[in-house]
Structure formats: structure tokens, C-alpha cells
């Protein structure tokens, strides 16, 4: 069922995965920079409100990370899900 990838397919998939990981790194860098600034502002006011945007955004960053690292674009799980959907659609079309 799994056919070997051609060099072009390997290159395309590797590029796609690398771009997804680079996007996560950029997201994490902006998260750290912005939240460091918010913490500094929060500290000067004497109130600890900066934890709330850090937690909310941190959850979003976590979900982004899971989608990139655990369910990598073009990864095995994605391939299995696509194959499952193909089978379902094929079975539905043959009724």
C-alpha cells in the first residue's frame, strides 16, 4: 500500500515539514518577546495580570506545536487519515 516516494515527492514533503516547523519557531519567538514585554509592563504597575495573556496564547502555541510536531504536515497520521477517507468515499460511491 505504501509506495516509495520519488525524489521530487521527498523534496516537496521535506520542504513542507520544514516550513511548518519554521512557522512554529517564529510563533514561539514572538510569544516570548511579546510576553516578556507584557510581564515587564505588568511588573511596573504592581499587578500580575500578564499571566492571563501568557496562558491563553501559550495554549494556542501548544496546539500549534502539537499540529506541527505530532501531526506533521504530510506525516504518517495524515497519510492514514487521508487513506481512510478515500476508502470511505470509495465505498460510498460503489453503493
Short mmCIF file of C-alpha atoms in Angstrom, two decimals, residues 3-85:
data_model
loop_
_atom_site.label_atom_id
_atom_site.label_comp_id
_atom_site.label_asym_id
_atom_site.label_seq_id
_atom_site.Cartn_x
_atom_site.Cartn_y
_atom_site.Cartn_z
CA UNK A 3 4.80 3.08 -2.37
CA UNK A 4 8.28 4.56 -2.16
CA UNK A 5 8.44 8.30 -2.58
CA UNK A 6 10.09 9.80 -5.62
CA UNK A 7 12.91 12.30 -5.08
CA UNK A 8 10.53 15.13 -6.07
CA UNK A 9 7.94 13.97 -3.54
CA UNK A 10 10.59 13.69 -0.84
CA UNK A 11 11.77 17.22 -1.59
CA UNK A 12 8.23 18.61 -1.56
CA UNK A 13 7.35 16.85 1.69
CA UNK A 14 10.61 17.82 3.38
CA UNK A 15 10.10 21.46 2.36
CA UNK A 16 6.53 21.44 3.65
CA UNK A 17 7.56 19.99 7.01
CA UNK A 18 10.50 22.38 7.35
CA UNK A 19 8.23 25.37 6.64
CA UNK A 20 5.74 24.19 9.26
CA UNK A 21 8.49 23.86 11.87
CA UNK A 22 9.95 27.24 10.94
CA UNK A 23 6.49 28.77 11.35
CA UNK A 24 6.26 27.31 14.85
CA UNK A 25 9.69 28.69 15.76
CA UNK A 26 8.60 32.15 14.58
CA UNK A 27 5.38 31.85 16.58
CA UNK A 28 7.32 30.82 19.71
CA UNK A 29 9.80 33.70 19.28
CA UNK A 30 7.02 36.28 19.02
CA UNK A 31 5.27 34.68 22.01
CA UNK A 32 8.38 35.01 24.18
CA UNK A 33 9.14 38.57 23.07
CA UNK A 34 5.61 39.90 23.49
CA UNK A 35 5.01 38.17 26.80
CA UNK A 36 8.35 39.36 28.17
CA UNK A 37 7.21 42.90 27.37
CA UNK A 38 3.82 42.31 28.97
CA UNK A 39 5.47 40.91 32.09
CA UNK A 40 7.71 43.99 32.29
CA UNK A 41 4.70 46.29 31.97
CA UNK A 42 2.76 44.23 34.49
CA UNK A 43 5.64 44.39 36.97
CA UNK A 44 5.85 48.18 36.74
CA UNK A 45 2.15 48.52 37.57
CA UNK A 46 2.45 46.22 40.58
CA UNK A 47 -0.22 43.85 39.32
CA UNK A 48 0.23 40.36 37.94
CA UNK A 49 -2.19 40.47 35.00
CA UNK A 50 0.34 39.33 32.38
CA UNK A 51 -0.21 35.69 33.28
CA UNK A 52 -3.62 35.68 31.56
CA UNK A 53 -2.47 36.53 28.03
CA UNK A 54 0.55 34.27 28.51
CA UNK A 55 -1.65 31.32 29.44
CA UNK A 56 -4.17 31.91 26.66
CA UNK A 57 -1.58 32.42 23.99
CA UNK A 58 0.54 29.61 25.46
CA UNK A 59 -2.35 27.22 24.91
CA UNK A 60 -2.55 28.34 21.28
CA UNK A 61 1.20 27.87 20.91
CA UNK A 62 0.89 24.40 22.41
CA UNK A 63 -1.84 23.44 19.93
CA UNK A 64 0.25 24.84 17.07
CA UNK A 65 3.22 22.79 18.31
CA UNK A 66 1.17 19.62 18.52
CA UNK A 67 -0.09 20.13 14.99
CA UNK A 68 3.46 20.64 13.72
CA UNK A 69 5.43 18.12 15.76
CA UNK A 70 2.93 15.33 16.46
CA UNK A 71 0.77 15.57 13.35
CA UNK A 72 3.42 16.80 10.95
CA UNK A 73 2.10 18.03 7.59
CA UNK A 74 2.39 15.06 5.30
CA UNK A 75 3.15 12.79 8.24
CA UNK A 76 2.11 9.19 8.72
CA UNK A 77 -1.02 10.06 10.67
CA UNK A 78 -2.16 12.46 7.97
CA UNK A 79 -1.49 9.83 5.35
CA UNK A 80 -3.53 7.23 7.27
CA UNK A 81 -6.44 9.65 7.70
CA UNK A 82 -6.43 10.55 4.02
CA UNK A 83 -6.35 6.86 3.09
CA UNK A 84 -9.26 6.17 5.45
CA UNK A 85 -11.30 8.97 3.87
#
